[in-house]
Amino acid sequence: MEKDEFSLINSISPKKYHQSSLIYGIGDDTAIIAENIEKEELICVDTLVEGVHFLEETMTWKQVGYKSLGVNISDIAAMGGIPAYYLVSIAIPAHYQAEQIQEIYRGMEQVAKEYEMDLIGGDTVLTKGPLVITVTVIGYVERGRYLLRKNAQPGDVVFVTNTIGNASCGLDLLLHYGKDYAYTEEEKEMIHFHQMPVPQIRAGRILAQSAVRIALNDVSDGLASELHELAEASDVTIIVDAERVPYHPYMLNVTTKQREEWAFFGGEDFQLVGSVAQQDWDMLKTTFEQARIPVHIIGEVVEKQNNHVLVKRKTSIERLDKKGYNHFSK
Ligand code: ADP
Ligand code: MG
């Protein structure tokens, strides 16, 4: 290992660990985690490539770090789990400063701290291409309580948490006016949704602990794509009511067409979207109200029709395309 790499790893290695199941973290050939027979392990990985998944013009290095871990935590939320560990593989272009890399790790630490997650390993390489960050997360859920996409059944109501389309709205503002523009407070709030979306672990936990049948997905590529994933996995059709999609008050400033574009085909909101039997909805809604997490019905699940997702408006019902968010290739 190069001296530079050694000092970099040293500088980003945690001083202490939080998870009680950790036997050994960074420093040997692998990390070691104790087995636990009461829980099931959830493991996921996501890669962010500079220029494809993030741009220097719209995010700070710290925010890039925050989001590279956040996107995985959002996947754990979508299973109903609790995140515990993460590993980071990073391919660094030769011209990068150690300080930039450390900023990325600071961003990850910021979100990791909230869940007492431990960094337990990774890999560091140099690259002639763009910066690439691959983050792996390990989490847990109580035995049998994981929430699969394939759980939706005809008769279910379809729900989402909070509001949808904000991240995409924030990104559009940044692409239009840049990072240094004199934004209003409201615009800054929207931009924050793009730069630091909050994974919905608490909402996922409420759903897992409710112990009823729930299908769940996180909104990482726009509502259309996520609804398609749910419907395809469950072999059903979902009818989404365009007028019931919850929006942030800022969206009153834009056309219906624009906000629907952001919500259905937009970026990483990290909200949860799922379905549950009609008779279990009231109980869930009450639990969410007590936790002060907004949750809204946006549609229903029906027997499979010729398209997996339909969108209903006052006077029409039509197919909703699967097209998702294709980052900066638009
Ligand atoms: P090996 O040769 O066994 O792959 P490395 O020299 O790559 O070991 O890494 C030494 C230790 O540092 C290992 O515990 C590894 O998990 C950790 N590590 C290496 N790179 C990173 C990184 N970018 N982030 C976090 N931990 C890292
Ligand atoms: Mg290695």
mmCIF file of N, CA and C and ligand atoms in Angstrom, residues 1 5 8-10 12-14 24-31 86-90 92 101 105 108 119-125, ligand 1:
data_model
loop_
_atom_site.group_PDB
_atom_site.id
_atom_site.type_symbol
_atom_site.label_atom_id
_atom_site.label_comp_id
_atom_site.label_asym_id
_atom_site.label_seq_id
_atom_site.Cartn_x
_atom_site.Cartn_y
_atom_site.Cartn_z
ATOM 1 N N MET A 1 0.850 -1.212 0.000
ATOM 2 C CA MET A 1 0.000 0.000 0.000
ATOM 3 C C MET A 1 0.874 1.246 0.000
ATOM 4 N N GLU A 5 -1.855 6.514 0.465
ATOM 5 C CA GLU A 5 -3.097 5.783 0.692
ATOM 6 C C GLU A 5 -3.231 5.450 2.169
ATOM 7 N N LEU A 8 -4.209 8.463 4.050
ATOM 8 C CA LEU A 8 -5.608 8.804 3.763
ATOM 9 C C LEU A 8 -6.549 7.898 4.560
ATOM 10 N N ILE A 9 -6.298 6.589 4.492
ATOM 11 C CA ILE A 9 -7.151 5.644 5.233
ATOM 12 C C ILE A 9 -7.113 5.962 6.724
ATOM 13 N N ASN A 10 -5.898 6.262 7.188
ATOM 14 C CA ASN A 10 -5.753 6.639 8.590
ATOM 15 C C ASN A 10 -6.613 7.833 8.957
ATOM 16 N N ILE A 12 -9.321 8.860 7.602
ATOM 17 C CA ILE A 12 -10.776 8.673 7.537
ATOM 18 C C ILE A 12 -11.261 7.501 8.420
ATOM 19 N N SER A 13 -10.332 6.808 9.065
ATOM 20 C CA SER A 13 -10.733 5.694 9.941
ATOM 21 C C SER A 13 -11.413 6.209 11.198
ATOM 22 N N PRO A 14 -12.538 5.570 11.581
ATOM 23 C CA PRO A 14 -13.235 6.032 12.775
ATOM 24 C C PRO A 14 -12.395 5.846 14.040
ATOM 25 N N TYR A 24 -14.582 -6.648 14.637
ATOM 26 C CA TYR A 24 -13.378 -5.992 14.132
ATOM 27 C C TYR A 24 -13.725 -5.091 12.941
ATOM 28 N N GLY A 25 -13.259 -3.849 12.967
ATOM 29 C CA GLY A 25 -13.551 -2.888 11.900
ATOM 30 C C GLY A 25 -12.408 -2.769 10.906
ATOM 31 N N ILE A 26 -11.976 -1.540 10.635
ATOM 32 C CA ILE A 26 -10.906 -1.299 9.663
ATOM 33 C C ILE A 26 -9.552 -1.769 10.203
ATOM 34 N N GLY A 27 -8.709 -2.337 9.325
ATOM 35 C CA GLY A 27 -7.342 -2.630 9.713
ATOM 36 C C GLY A 27 -6.855 -4.025 9.376
ATOM 37 N N ASP A 28 -7.760 -4.938 9.136
ATOM 38 C CA ASP A 28 -7.303 -6.279 8.745
ATOM 39 C C ASP A 28 -7.849 -6.595 7.356
ATOM 40 N N ASP A 29 -7.820 -7.857 6.968
ATOM 41 C CA ASP A 29 -8.261 -8.221 5.619
ATOM 42 C C ASP A 29 -9.762 -8.071 5.438
ATOM 43 N N THR A 30 -10.525 -8.335 6.476
ATOM 44 C CA THR A 30 -11.983 -8.108 6.423
ATOM 45 C C THR A 30 -12.446 -7.583 7.778
ATOM 46 N N ALA A 31 -13.610 -6.987 7.777
ATOM 47 C CA ALA A 31 -14.247 -6.645 9.056
ATOM 48 C C ALA A 31 -14.960 -7.908 9.560
ATOM 49 N N TYR A 86 -21.159 0.536 7.079
ATOM 50 C CA TYR A 86 -20.918 0.853 5.675
ATOM 51 C C TYR A 86 -19.458 0.646 5.295
ATOM 52 N N LEU A 87 -19.259 0.325 4.018
ATOM 53 C CA LEU A 87 -17.924 0.165 3.433
ATOM 54 C C LEU A 87 -17.849 1.052 2.197
ATOM 55 N N VAL A 88 -16.682 1.622 1.953
ATOM 56 C CA VAL A 88 -16.542 2.611 0.878
ATOM 57 C C VAL A 88 -15.403 2.255 -0.064
ATOM 58 N N SER A 89 -15.729 2.033 -1.327
ATOM 59 C CA SER A 89 -14.690 1.858 -2.330
ATOM 60 C C SER A 89 -14.621 3.148 -3.141
ATOM 61 N N ILE A 90 -13.442 3.719 -3.249
ATOM 62 C CA ILE A 90 -13.336 5.017 -3.906
ATOM 63 C C ILE A 90 -12.208 5.008 -4.945
ATOM 64 N N ILE A 92 -10.052 7.425 -7.137
ATOM 65 C CA ILE A 92 -9.714 8.848 -7.048
ATOM 66 C C ILE A 92 -8.872 9.289 -8.246
ATOM 67 N N ILE A 101 -11.250 14.505 -0.582
ATOM 68 C CA ILE A 101 -11.662 13.148 -0.197
ATOM 69 C C ILE A 101 -12.130 13.143 1.259
ATOM 70 N N TYR A 105 -15.779 12.090 3.047
ATOM 71 C CA TYR A 105 -15.956 11.230 4.229
ATOM 72 C C TYR A 105 -16.679 11.959 5.360
ATOM 73 N N MET A 108 -20.293 11.686 4.712
ATOM 74 C CA MET A 108 -20.805 10.358 5.082
ATOM 75 C C MET A 108 -20.953 10.249 6.591
ATOM 76 N N LEU A 119 -18.231 2.888 9.943
ATOM 77 C CA LEU A 119 -17.444 2.621 8.734
ATOM 78 C C LEU A 119 -16.504 1.468 9.057
ATOM 79 N N ILE A 120 -16.641 0.341 8.350
ATOM 80 C CA ILE A 120 -15.858 -0.844 8.740
ATOM 81 C C ILE A 120 -14.929 -1.349 7.635
ATOM 82 N N GLY A 121 -14.785 -0.584 6.554
ATOM 83 C CA GLY A 121 -13.831 -1.026 5.544
ATOM 84 C C GLY A 121 -14.034 -0.347 4.220
ATOM 85 N N GLY A 122 -13.191 -0.721 3.268
ATOM 86 C CA GLY A 122 -13.302 -0.125 1.951
ATOM 87 C C GLY A 122 -12.099 -0.430 1.110
ATOM 88 N N ASP A 123 -11.957 0.320 0.037
ATOM 89 C CA ASP A 123 -10.831 0.128 -0.853
ATOM 90 C C ASP A 123 -10.525 1.469 -1.501
ATOM 91 N N THR A 124 -9.256 1.704 -1.798
ATOM 92 C CA THR A 124 -8.842 2.978 -2.365
ATOM 93 C C THR A 124 -7.969 2.721 -3.582
ATOM 94 N N VAL A 125 -8.377 3.282 -4.725
ATOM 95 C CA VAL A 125 -7.555 3.134 -5.932
ATOM 96 C C VAL A 125 -7.448 4.477 -6.648
HETATM 97 P P1 ADP B 1 -6.274 -5.159 1.490
HETATM 98 O O1 ADP B 1 -4.934 -5.128 0.857
HETATM 99 O O2 ADP B 1 -6.484 -6.286 2.449
HETATM 100 O O3 ADP B 1 -7.389 -4.979 0.514
HETATM 101 P P2 ADP B 1 -6.242 -2.370 2.041
HETATM 102 O O4 ADP B 1 -4.826 -1.902 2.114
HETATM 103 O O5 ADP B 1 -6.990 -2.118 0.794
HETATM 104 O O6 ADP B 1 -6.286 -3.897 2.459
HETATM 105 O O7 ADP B 1 -7.042 -1.713 3.244
HETATM 106 C C1 ADP B 1 -6.576 -1.754 4.598
HETATM 107 C C2 ADP B 1 -7.759 -1.499 5.524
HETATM 108 O O8 ADP B 1 -8.290 -0.230 5.275
HETATM 109 C C3 ADP B 1 -8.885 -2.501 5.322
HETATM 110 O O9 ADP B 1 -9.497 -2.721 6.587
HETATM 111 C C4 ADP B 1 -9.830 -1.768 4.396
HETATM 112 O O10 ADP B 1 -11.152 -2.222 4.582
HETATM 113 C C5 ADP B 1 -9.636 -0.311 4.844
HETATM 114 N N1 ADP B 1 -9.833 0.657 3.745
HETATM 115 C C6 ADP B 1 -9.129 0.773 2.600
HETATM 116 N N2 ADP B 1 -9.583 1.794 1.830
HETATM 117 C C7 ADP B 1 -10.622 2.331 2.492
HETATM 118 C C8 ADP B 1 -11.531 3.382 2.224
HETATM 119 N N3 ADP B 1 -11.472 4.112 1.094
HETATM 120 N N4 ADP B 1 -12.485 3.666 3.136
HETATM 121 C C9 ADP B 1 -12.559 2.931 4.261
HETATM 122 N N5 ADP B 1 -11.745 1.940 4.596
HETATM 123 C C10 ADP B 1 -10.772 1.618 3.722
#
